[in-house]
Short mmCIF file of C-alpha atoms and ligand atoms in Angstrom, two decimals:
data_model
loop_
_atom_site.label_atom_id
_atom_site.label_comp_id
_atom_site.label_asym_id
_atom_site.label_seq_id
_atom_site.Cartn_x
_atom_site.Cartn_y
_atom_site.Cartn_z
CA MET L 1 135.44 1.11 66.51
CA GLN L 2 136.48 -0.75 63.41
CA THR L 3 139.42 -2.87 62.36
CA GLN L 4 140.12 -4.02 58.86
CA ILE L 5 141.57 -7.41 58.11
CA HIS L 6 143.79 -7.02 55.10
CA PHE L 7 145.13 -10.13 53.40
CA GLU L 8 148.51 -10.23 51.72
CA ASN L 9 147.14 -13.05 49.59
CA PRO L 10 145.45 -11.14 46.72
CA LYS L 11 142.84 -13.90 46.34
CA ALA L 12 141.48 -13.39 49.86
CA ILE L 13 138.87 -10.67 50.36
CA ASP L 14 139.45 -8.08 53.09
CA TYR L 15 136.69 -7.51 55.60
CA THR L 16 135.81 -5.29 58.53
CA ILE L 17 135.50 -6.18 62.19
CA TYR L 18 133.08 -3.81 63.89
CA ILE L 19 133.23 -3.32 67.65
CA ASP L 20 130.06 -1.99 69.28
CA GLU L 21 128.77 -0.73 65.94
CA LEU L 22 125.93 -3.11 65.14
CA ALA L 23 123.45 -0.75 63.49
CA PRO L 24 119.98 -1.65 62.19
CA HIS L 25 120.32 -3.30 58.82
CA HIS L 26 117.94 -4.83 56.30
CA PHE L 27 119.26 -7.61 54.10
CA ALA L 28 117.49 -7.87 50.77
CA ARG L 29 118.00 -11.62 50.68
CA LYS L 30 117.30 -14.80 52.61
CA VAL L 31 119.07 -14.87 55.94
CA ALA L 32 119.43 -17.67 58.49
CA ILE L 33 120.67 -16.91 61.97
CA VAL L 34 122.31 -19.99 63.46
CA THR L 35 122.31 -20.02 67.26
CA ASN L 36 121.66 -22.23 70.29
CA PRO L 37 118.87 -22.12 72.91
CA LYS L 38 121.04 -20.44 75.56
CA VAL L 39 122.25 -17.57 73.38
CA ALA L 40 118.84 -17.23 71.76
CA GLY L 41 117.14 -16.99 75.17
CA LEU L 42 119.52 -14.28 76.33
CA HIS L 43 120.20 -12.16 73.28
CA LEU L 44 118.29 -13.09 70.13
CA GLY L 45 115.68 -10.39 70.79
CA THR L 46 118.41 -7.74 70.70
CA LEU L 47 119.80 -9.09 67.44
CA LEU L 48 116.40 -9.33 65.77
CA GLU L 49 115.73 -5.68 66.58
CA LYS L 50 118.79 -4.84 64.51
CA ILE L 51 118.72 -7.33 61.68
CA THR L 52 115.82 -7.70 59.31
CA ALA L 53 115.68 -9.47 55.97
CA ASP L 54 113.39 -10.25 53.06
CA GLU L 55 113.10 -13.71 54.58
CA ARG L 56 114.62 -14.38 57.98
CA TYR L 57 114.94 -17.80 59.61
CA ILE L 58 116.35 -18.91 62.95
CA ILE L 59 118.17 -22.24 63.06
CA THR L 60 118.63 -23.40 66.64
CA VAL L 61 121.11 -26.19 67.31
CA PRO L 62 121.98 -27.87 70.62
CA ASP L 63 124.50 -26.09 72.84
CA GLY L 64 127.99 -27.39 73.46
CA GLU L 65 131.23 -28.70 72.01
CA ALA L 66 129.72 -32.22 71.98
CA TYR L 67 127.35 -31.05 69.24
CA LYS L 68 130.01 -29.52 67.02
CA ASN L 69 129.71 -32.50 64.73
CA GLN L 70 128.48 -33.85 61.42
CA GLN L 71 124.96 -34.40 62.73
CA THR L 72 124.48 -30.77 63.69
CA LEU L 73 126.08 -29.65 60.45
CA ASP L 74 123.52 -31.78 58.56
CA LEU L 75 120.74 -30.19 60.60
CA ILE L 76 121.89 -26.73 59.53
CA LEU L 77 122.22 -27.73 55.88
CA GLU L 78 118.83 -29.46 55.82
CA ASN L 79 117.20 -26.31 57.15
CA LEU L 80 118.79 -24.35 54.34
CA PHE L 81 117.53 -26.80 51.72
CA ASN L 82 114.04 -26.88 53.25
CA HIS L 83 113.83 -23.10 53.10
CA ARG L 84 115.21 -23.11 49.55
CA PHE L 85 118.31 -21.11 50.30
CA ASP L 86 120.47 -20.37 47.29
CA ARG L 87 123.84 -18.94 46.35
CA GLY L 88 122.71 -15.41 47.20
CA SER L 89 121.60 -16.26 50.74
CA LEU L 90 123.41 -15.37 53.95
CA LEU L 91 124.19 -17.17 57.20
CA ILE L 92 124.75 -15.34 60.48
CA ALA L 93 126.61 -17.16 63.24
CA PHE L 94 125.22 -15.98 66.57
CA GLY L 95 126.96 -17.57 69.54
CA GLY L 96 130.36 -18.66 70.79
CA GLY L 97 133.17 -20.35 68.92
CA VAL L 98 131.21 -23.58 68.51
CA ILE L 99 128.41 -21.86 66.62
CA GLY L 100 130.88 -19.71 64.69
CA ASP L 101 133.05 -22.60 63.54
CA MET L 102 130.08 -24.75 62.54
CA THR L 103 128.14 -22.01 60.79
CA GLY L 104 131.23 -20.91 58.90
CA PHE L 105 131.82 -24.45 57.75
CA ALA L 106 128.17 -24.86 56.69
CA ALA L 107 128.50 -21.61 54.71
CA SER L 108 131.69 -22.86 53.07
CA ILE L 109 130.10 -26.02 51.70
CA PHE L 110 126.45 -25.06 51.05
CA GLN L 111 126.20 -24.91 47.26
CA ARG L 112 130.01 -24.56 47.18
CA GLY L 113 130.00 -21.51 49.41
CA ILE L 114 127.65 -18.74 50.49
CA ASP L 115 128.25 -15.57 52.48
CA PHE L 116 128.35 -15.60 56.25
CA ILE L 117 128.73 -13.06 59.02
CA GLN L 118 130.04 -13.63 62.53
CA VAL L 119 128.26 -12.17 65.56
CA PRO L 120 130.33 -13.70 68.37
CA THR L 121 128.90 -13.69 71.89
CA THR L 122 131.68 -15.14 74.08
CA LEU L 123 134.91 -13.34 74.90
CA LEU L 124 136.91 -16.17 73.35
CA SER L 125 135.02 -15.96 70.10
CA GLN L 126 135.15 -12.15 70.05
CA VAL L 127 138.91 -11.93 70.46
CA ASP L 128 139.90 -15.05 68.59
CA ALA L 129 137.56 -17.58 66.97
CA SER L 130 135.38 -15.20 64.93
CA VAL L 131 138.33 -13.60 63.17
CA GLY L 132 140.48 -15.44 60.67
CA GLY L 133 138.24 -17.89 58.88
CA LYS L 134 139.08 -21.20 60.53
CA THR L 135 135.85 -23.16 60.37
CA GLY L 136 135.05 -26.76 61.09
CA ILE L 137 133.62 -29.58 63.17
CA ASN L 138 134.94 -32.38 65.37
CA ASN L 139 134.77 -36.12 64.79
CA SER L 140 135.76 -39.24 66.68
CA TYR L 141 139.38 -38.76 65.60
CA GLY L 142 139.70 -35.37 67.20
CA LYS L 143 138.79 -31.68 67.29
CA ASN L 144 138.41 -29.51 64.20
CA LEU L 145 139.67 -32.27 61.92
CA ILE L 146 137.04 -31.55 59.25
CA GLY L 147 136.87 -27.97 58.09
CA ALA L 148 137.90 -25.21 55.78
CA PHE L 149 139.59 -21.86 55.77
CA TYR L 150 136.61 -19.73 54.85
CA GLN L 151 136.45 -16.05 55.72
CA PRO L 152 133.30 -14.24 56.90
CA LYS L 153 132.10 -11.14 55.07
CA ALA L 154 132.16 -9.16 58.32
CA VAL L 155 132.42 -9.61 62.09
CA TYR L 156 130.17 -7.71 64.51
CA ILE L 157 131.45 -7.74 68.08
CA GLU L 158 129.03 -6.39 70.67
CA THR L 159 130.62 -6.19 74.09
CA ASP L 160 127.22 -5.92 75.81
CA PHE L 161 126.54 -9.56 74.99
CA LEU L 162 129.34 -10.48 77.39
CA LYS L 163 127.39 -9.21 80.41
CA THR L 164 125.67 -12.59 80.72
CA LEU L 165 128.80 -14.68 80.21
CA PRO L 166 129.68 -16.95 83.17
CA ALA L 167 132.96 -16.01 84.93
CA ARG L 168 134.77 -19.18 83.85
CA GLU L 169 133.90 -18.56 80.19
CA PHE L 170 135.13 -14.99 80.58
CA GLY L 171 138.43 -16.26 81.99
CA ALA L 172 138.79 -18.69 79.09
CA GLY L 173 138.65 -15.72 76.73
CA VAL L 174 141.24 -13.83 78.78
CA ALA L 175 143.66 -16.73 78.28
CA GLU L 176 143.57 -16.19 74.51
CA ILE L 177 144.10 -12.45 75.03
CA VAL L 178 147.15 -13.08 77.25
CA LYS L 179 148.44 -15.47 74.58
CA MET L 180 148.49 -12.67 72.00
CA ALA L 181 150.03 -10.10 74.34
CA VAL L 182 152.85 -12.41 75.49
CA THR L 183 153.88 -13.42 71.98
CA PHE L 184 153.39 -10.15 70.11
CA ASP L 185 153.06 -7.06 72.26
CA ALA L 186 154.92 -6.16 75.48
CA ASP L 187 153.06 -2.83 75.87
CA PHE L 188 149.71 -4.59 75.59
CA PHE L 189 150.86 -7.08 78.23
CA ALA L 190 151.86 -4.25 80.59
CA TYR L 191 148.46 -2.64 79.96
CA LEU L 192 146.69 -5.89 80.85
CA GLU L 193 148.60 -6.13 84.11
CA LYS L 194 147.12 -2.80 85.19
CA ALA L 195 143.68 -3.01 83.56
CA ASP L 196 140.48 -4.47 84.97
CA LEU L 197 138.71 -6.21 82.12
CA HIS L 198 135.45 -6.13 84.00
CA GLU L 199 135.33 -2.42 83.21
CA LYS L 200 133.58 -1.71 79.93
CA GLU L 201 136.16 0.66 78.50
CA ALA L 202 139.14 -1.53 79.34
CA LEU L 203 137.35 -4.53 77.91
CA ALA L 204 136.49 -2.81 74.63
CA LYS L 205 140.05 -1.54 74.28
CA THR L 206 141.42 -5.01 75.00
CA ILE L 207 139.09 -6.68 72.52
CA ARG L 208 140.12 -4.16 69.87
CA LYS L 209 143.81 -4.70 70.56
CA SER L 210 143.44 -8.50 70.43
CA VAL L 211 141.41 -8.39 67.24
CA GLU L 212 143.97 -6.08 65.63
CA THR L 213 146.73 -8.51 66.54
CA LYS L 214 144.82 -11.51 65.24
CA ALA L 215 143.83 -9.67 62.04
CA ARG L 216 147.43 -8.66 61.36
CA VAL L 217 148.73 -12.18 61.86
CA VAL L 218 145.99 -13.82 59.80
CA GLY L 219 146.28 -11.18 57.10
CA GLU L 220 149.92 -12.11 56.73
CA ASP L 221 149.45 -15.86 56.90
CA GLU L 222 145.85 -16.91 56.22
CA LYS L 223 146.48 -20.65 55.91
CA GLU L 224 148.91 -21.06 58.81
CA LYS L 225 152.05 -21.72 56.83
CA GLY L 226 154.15 -19.60 59.18
CA ILE L 227 153.46 -16.86 61.71
CA ARG L 228 149.81 -17.82 62.34
CA ALA L 229 151.13 -20.87 64.18
CA VAL L 230 152.34 -18.49 66.91
CA LEU L 231 148.69 -18.19 67.97
CA ASN L 232 149.10 -21.78 69.16
CA TYR L 233 151.27 -20.67 72.11
CA GLY L 234 149.98 -22.71 75.06
CA HIS L 235 147.93 -24.92 72.77
CA THR L 236 150.49 -27.69 72.18
CA PHE L 237 150.50 -28.47 75.91
CA GLY L 238 146.85 -27.40 76.32
CA HIS L 239 145.54 -29.88 73.77
CA VAL L 240 147.25 -32.75 75.58
CA ILE L 241 145.71 -31.61 78.86
CA GLU L 242 142.25 -31.42 77.27
CA ASN L 243 142.74 -34.87 75.80
CA LEU L 244 143.99 -36.44 79.04
CA THR L 245 141.05 -34.99 80.96
CA GLY L 246 138.46 -36.07 78.39
CA TYR L 247 137.57 -32.47 77.42
CA ARG L 248 135.50 -32.26 80.60
CA ARG L 249 137.62 -30.85 83.40
CA PHE L 250 138.87 -27.68 81.73
CA LEU L 251 137.44 -25.21 79.27
CA HIS L 252 139.65 -24.82 76.22
CA GLY L 253 140.98 -21.44 77.41
CA GLU L 254 141.71 -22.89 80.85
CA ALA L 255 143.80 -25.69 79.32
CA VAL L 256 145.58 -23.06 77.21
CA ALA L 257 146.37 -21.08 80.39
CA ILE L 258 148.06 -24.11 81.95
CA GLY L 259 149.67 -24.84 78.58
CA MET L 260 151.23 -21.38 78.52
CA VAL L 261 152.71 -21.91 81.98
CA MET L 262 154.18 -25.22 80.80
CA ALA L 263 155.53 -23.64 77.60
CA ASN L 264 157.08 -20.95 79.81
CA ALA L 265 158.89 -23.61 81.84
CA LEU L 266 160.35 -24.96 78.62
CA ALA L 267 161.24 -21.44 77.47
CA MET L 268 163.05 -20.83 80.75
CA ARG L 269 164.97 -24.07 80.34
CA LEU L 270 166.11 -22.87 76.91
CA GLY L 271 167.09 -19.46 78.22
CA LEU L 272 164.35 -17.66 76.30
CA LEU L 273 162.37 -16.41 79.30
CA GLU L 274 163.39 -15.06 82.71
CA LYS L 275 161.84 -16.39 85.89
CA ASP L 276 160.29 -13.01 86.77
CA GLU L 277 158.69 -12.81 83.30
CA ALA L 278 157.15 -16.26 83.74
CA THR L 279 155.89 -15.16 87.16
CA ARG L 280 154.27 -12.06 85.65
CA ILE L 281 152.47 -14.15 83.02
CA GLU L 282 151.21 -16.62 85.60
CA ALA L 283 150.06 -13.77 87.87
CA LEU L 284 148.06 -12.22 85.02
CA LEU L 285 146.31 -15.53 84.36
CA GLN L 286 145.57 -15.98 88.05
CA LYS L 287 144.06 -12.50 88.22
CA TYR L 288 141.19 -13.93 86.16
CA ASN L 289 141.06 -17.13 88.21
CA LEU L 290 142.53 -19.23 85.45
CA PRO L 291 144.10 -22.52 86.48
CA THR L 292 147.87 -22.57 85.95
CA ARG L 293 148.80 -26.01 87.26
CA PHE L 294 148.19 -29.55 86.11
CA THR L 295 149.78 -32.61 87.66
CA VAL L 296 151.57 -34.64 85.02
CA THR L 297 151.31 -38.14 86.45
CA ASP L 298 153.01 -39.82 83.51
CA PRO L 299 155.45 -37.53 81.62
CA ASP L 300 156.05 -40.15 78.88
CA ALA L 301 152.33 -40.50 78.19
CA PHE L 302 151.99 -36.70 78.19
CA TYR L 303 154.81 -36.47 75.65
CA GLU L 304 153.13 -39.04 73.41
CA GLY L 305 150.04 -36.85 73.55
CA PHE L 306 151.83 -34.18 71.48
CA PHE L 307 151.68 -36.51 68.49
CA LEU L 308 147.88 -36.76 68.49
CA ASP L 309 147.67 -33.10 67.51
CA LYS L 310 147.06 -32.46 63.82
CA LYS L 311 149.51 -29.59 64.03
CA THR L 312 152.31 -31.99 64.90
CA GLN L 313 153.76 -32.44 61.45
CA ASN L 314 156.01 -35.32 60.42
CA ALA L 315 156.37 -36.53 63.97
CA SER L 316 158.26 -33.39 65.01
CA VAL L 317 156.72 -31.29 67.77
CA LYS L 318 156.77 -27.57 67.15
CA PHE L 319 156.78 -25.51 70.33
CA ILE L 320 155.72 -21.87 70.29
CA LEU L 321 157.64 -20.27 73.11
CA PRO L 322 157.80 -16.73 74.44
CA LYS L 323 161.07 -14.90 73.95
CA GLY L 324 160.83 -12.52 76.83
CA ILE L 325 157.44 -10.82 76.96
CA GLY L 326 156.25 -9.52 73.58
CA ASP L 327 158.19 -11.80 71.28
CA PHE L 328 158.26 -15.47 70.36
CA GLU L 329 160.43 -18.25 69.08
CA ILE L 330 159.31 -21.35 67.19
CA VAL L 331 161.37 -24.29 68.40
CA LYS L 332 161.50 -27.66 66.64
CA ASP L 333 163.37 -30.92 67.02
CA LEU L 334 163.96 -30.61 70.73
CA ASP L 335 165.54 -33.48 72.53
CA ARG L 336 162.81 -35.74 73.92
CA GLU L 337 164.63 -36.08 77.25
CA LEU L 338 164.76 -32.31 77.70
CA VAL L 339 161.01 -31.96 77.22
CA ILE L 340 160.31 -34.92 79.52
CA ASP L 341 162.53 -33.30 82.11
CA VAL L 342 160.48 -30.10 81.98
CA LEU L 343 157.26 -32.14 82.21
CA LYS L 344 158.65 -33.76 85.35
CA GLU L 345 158.64 -30.31 86.98
CA PHE L 346 154.84 -30.63 86.84
CA SER L 347 154.67 -34.15 88.21
CA LEU L 348 154.63 -33.15 91.88
N1 NAD T 1 138.06 -20.67 64.50
C1 NAD T 1 139.02 -20.35 65.32
O1 NAD T 1 140.01 -19.68 64.96
C2 NAD T 1 138.92 -20.78 66.76
C3 NAD T 1 139.80 -20.25 67.71
C4 NAD T 1 139.63 -20.62 69.05
C5 NAD T 1 138.62 -21.52 69.39
N2 NAD T 1 137.81 -22.02 68.42
C6 NAD T 1 136.72 -22.95 68.75
O2 NAD T 1 135.79 -22.24 69.55
C7 NAD T 1 135.11 -23.16 70.40
C8 NAD T 1 135.10 -22.59 71.79
O3 NAD T 1 134.40 -21.38 71.74
P1 NAD T 1 133.73 -20.75 73.04
O4 NAD T 1 134.72 -20.71 74.13
O5 NAD T 1 133.06 -19.51 72.62
O6 NAD T 1 132.70 -21.89 73.48
P2 NAD T 1 131.12 -22.10 73.18
O7 NAD T 1 130.76 -21.66 71.84
O8 NAD T 1 130.82 -23.51 73.55
O9 NAD T 1 130.45 -21.13 74.24
C9 NAD T 1 130.63 -21.38 75.62
C10 NAD T 1 129.29 -21.38 76.36
O10 NAD T 1 128.84 -20.05 76.52
C11 NAD T 1 127.49 -19.93 76.07
N3 NAD T 1 127.33 -18.54 75.66
C12 NAD T 1 127.65 -17.98 74.47
N4 NAD T 1 127.46 -16.67 74.52
C13 NAD T 1 126.98 -16.39 75.76
C14 NAD T 1 126.59 -15.19 76.42
N5 NAD T 1 126.70 -14.00 75.82
N6 NAD T 1 126.12 -15.28 77.68
C15 NAD T 1 126.07 -16.48 78.33
N7 NAD T 1 126.43 -17.65 77.76
C16 NAD T 1 126.89 -17.58 76.49
C17 NAD T 1 127.40 -20.95 74.98
O11 NAD T 1 126.07 -21.28 74.70
C18 NAD T 1 128.18 -22.11 75.62
O12 NAD T 1 127.38 -22.80 76.54
C19 NAD T 1 135.84 -24.48 70.28
O13 NAD T 1 135.07 -25.35 69.51
C20 NAD T 1 137.14 -24.13 69.58
O14 NAD T 1 137.62 -25.19 68.78
C21 NAD T 1 137.93 -21.65 67.13
#
């Protein structure tokens, strides 16, 4: 299966997202595969059977969000300099979203930009992070605050890699899938309610559908000036939850799941969503054991948390809310008291 990402911006270069089509390929150039010890231990052998190159290097960096930083970026870049990589060389990101974001960013700045390919190995990175060209690293001020929009040359999604993914990581990916269905596609949502994503065919179909949605949205709005922001449904609340819990208690997708439930409560308050629709969304998240509740002990402090997000522009919080199932509304300049009141629903 293949999906094309076509950019409306004529300066951006279209590329293909291949699903379960990774065929043997020889690159007549220097190639570095950037990965971590966990992914390498599980799947590098499979990748190396497929990908050969004139010169092929493996750059292994430590695993985890805590290492998505300047130091690891430097490690990647130093490897490239040591091996005399040049403008014609290629990077391959082989891992989850952390590896993908960091490798993409390294590719964007090495000698002002070299080619890179995404081979995502988590569900979250297959349906979301690997497509769309957001790359970057974290620093002490927050997540993804240093980075670039830099598109890969291609994305190769292999669903077999997901067989080794821990259940919680799988669920985190489902949250991002639900996000896309709720905001853009009622039929897809209804399909997800019936499907079992642990079945290979249903999973491949779901990944394709999610990737198509993401590709369409990003193709229309590469730099998030408009509709791409809809992909942040659940994230405005989710980021505050991650922040309040020190990025330790929940995986990103888990915080997004709770964030969607909170956004739904706000949408209901504004008459955008019916109670039974909110119940259906929560039930779908729970089907994959995602958390859907978080106790807001201090609604005022939670509210202040919205302003730490880089997406909160000019001190006005922008909420992405579902309008029924399959559509969305972007709501700005809401009364502080109204939002606090909704947060209080979660304080028990
Ligand atoms: N660029 C974007 O548009 C975008 C979108 C969403 C999220 N992100 C970023 O993605 C990151 C989260 O990505 P993630 O959820 O993939 O986390 P991750 O990259 O940390 O991977 C999660 C864990 O799974 C392991 N793993 C990877 N593949 C595996 C496999 N096949 N089997 C077993 N274990 C495997 C990883 O080593 C890691 O321990 C965050 O940094 C987030 O900011 C980026």
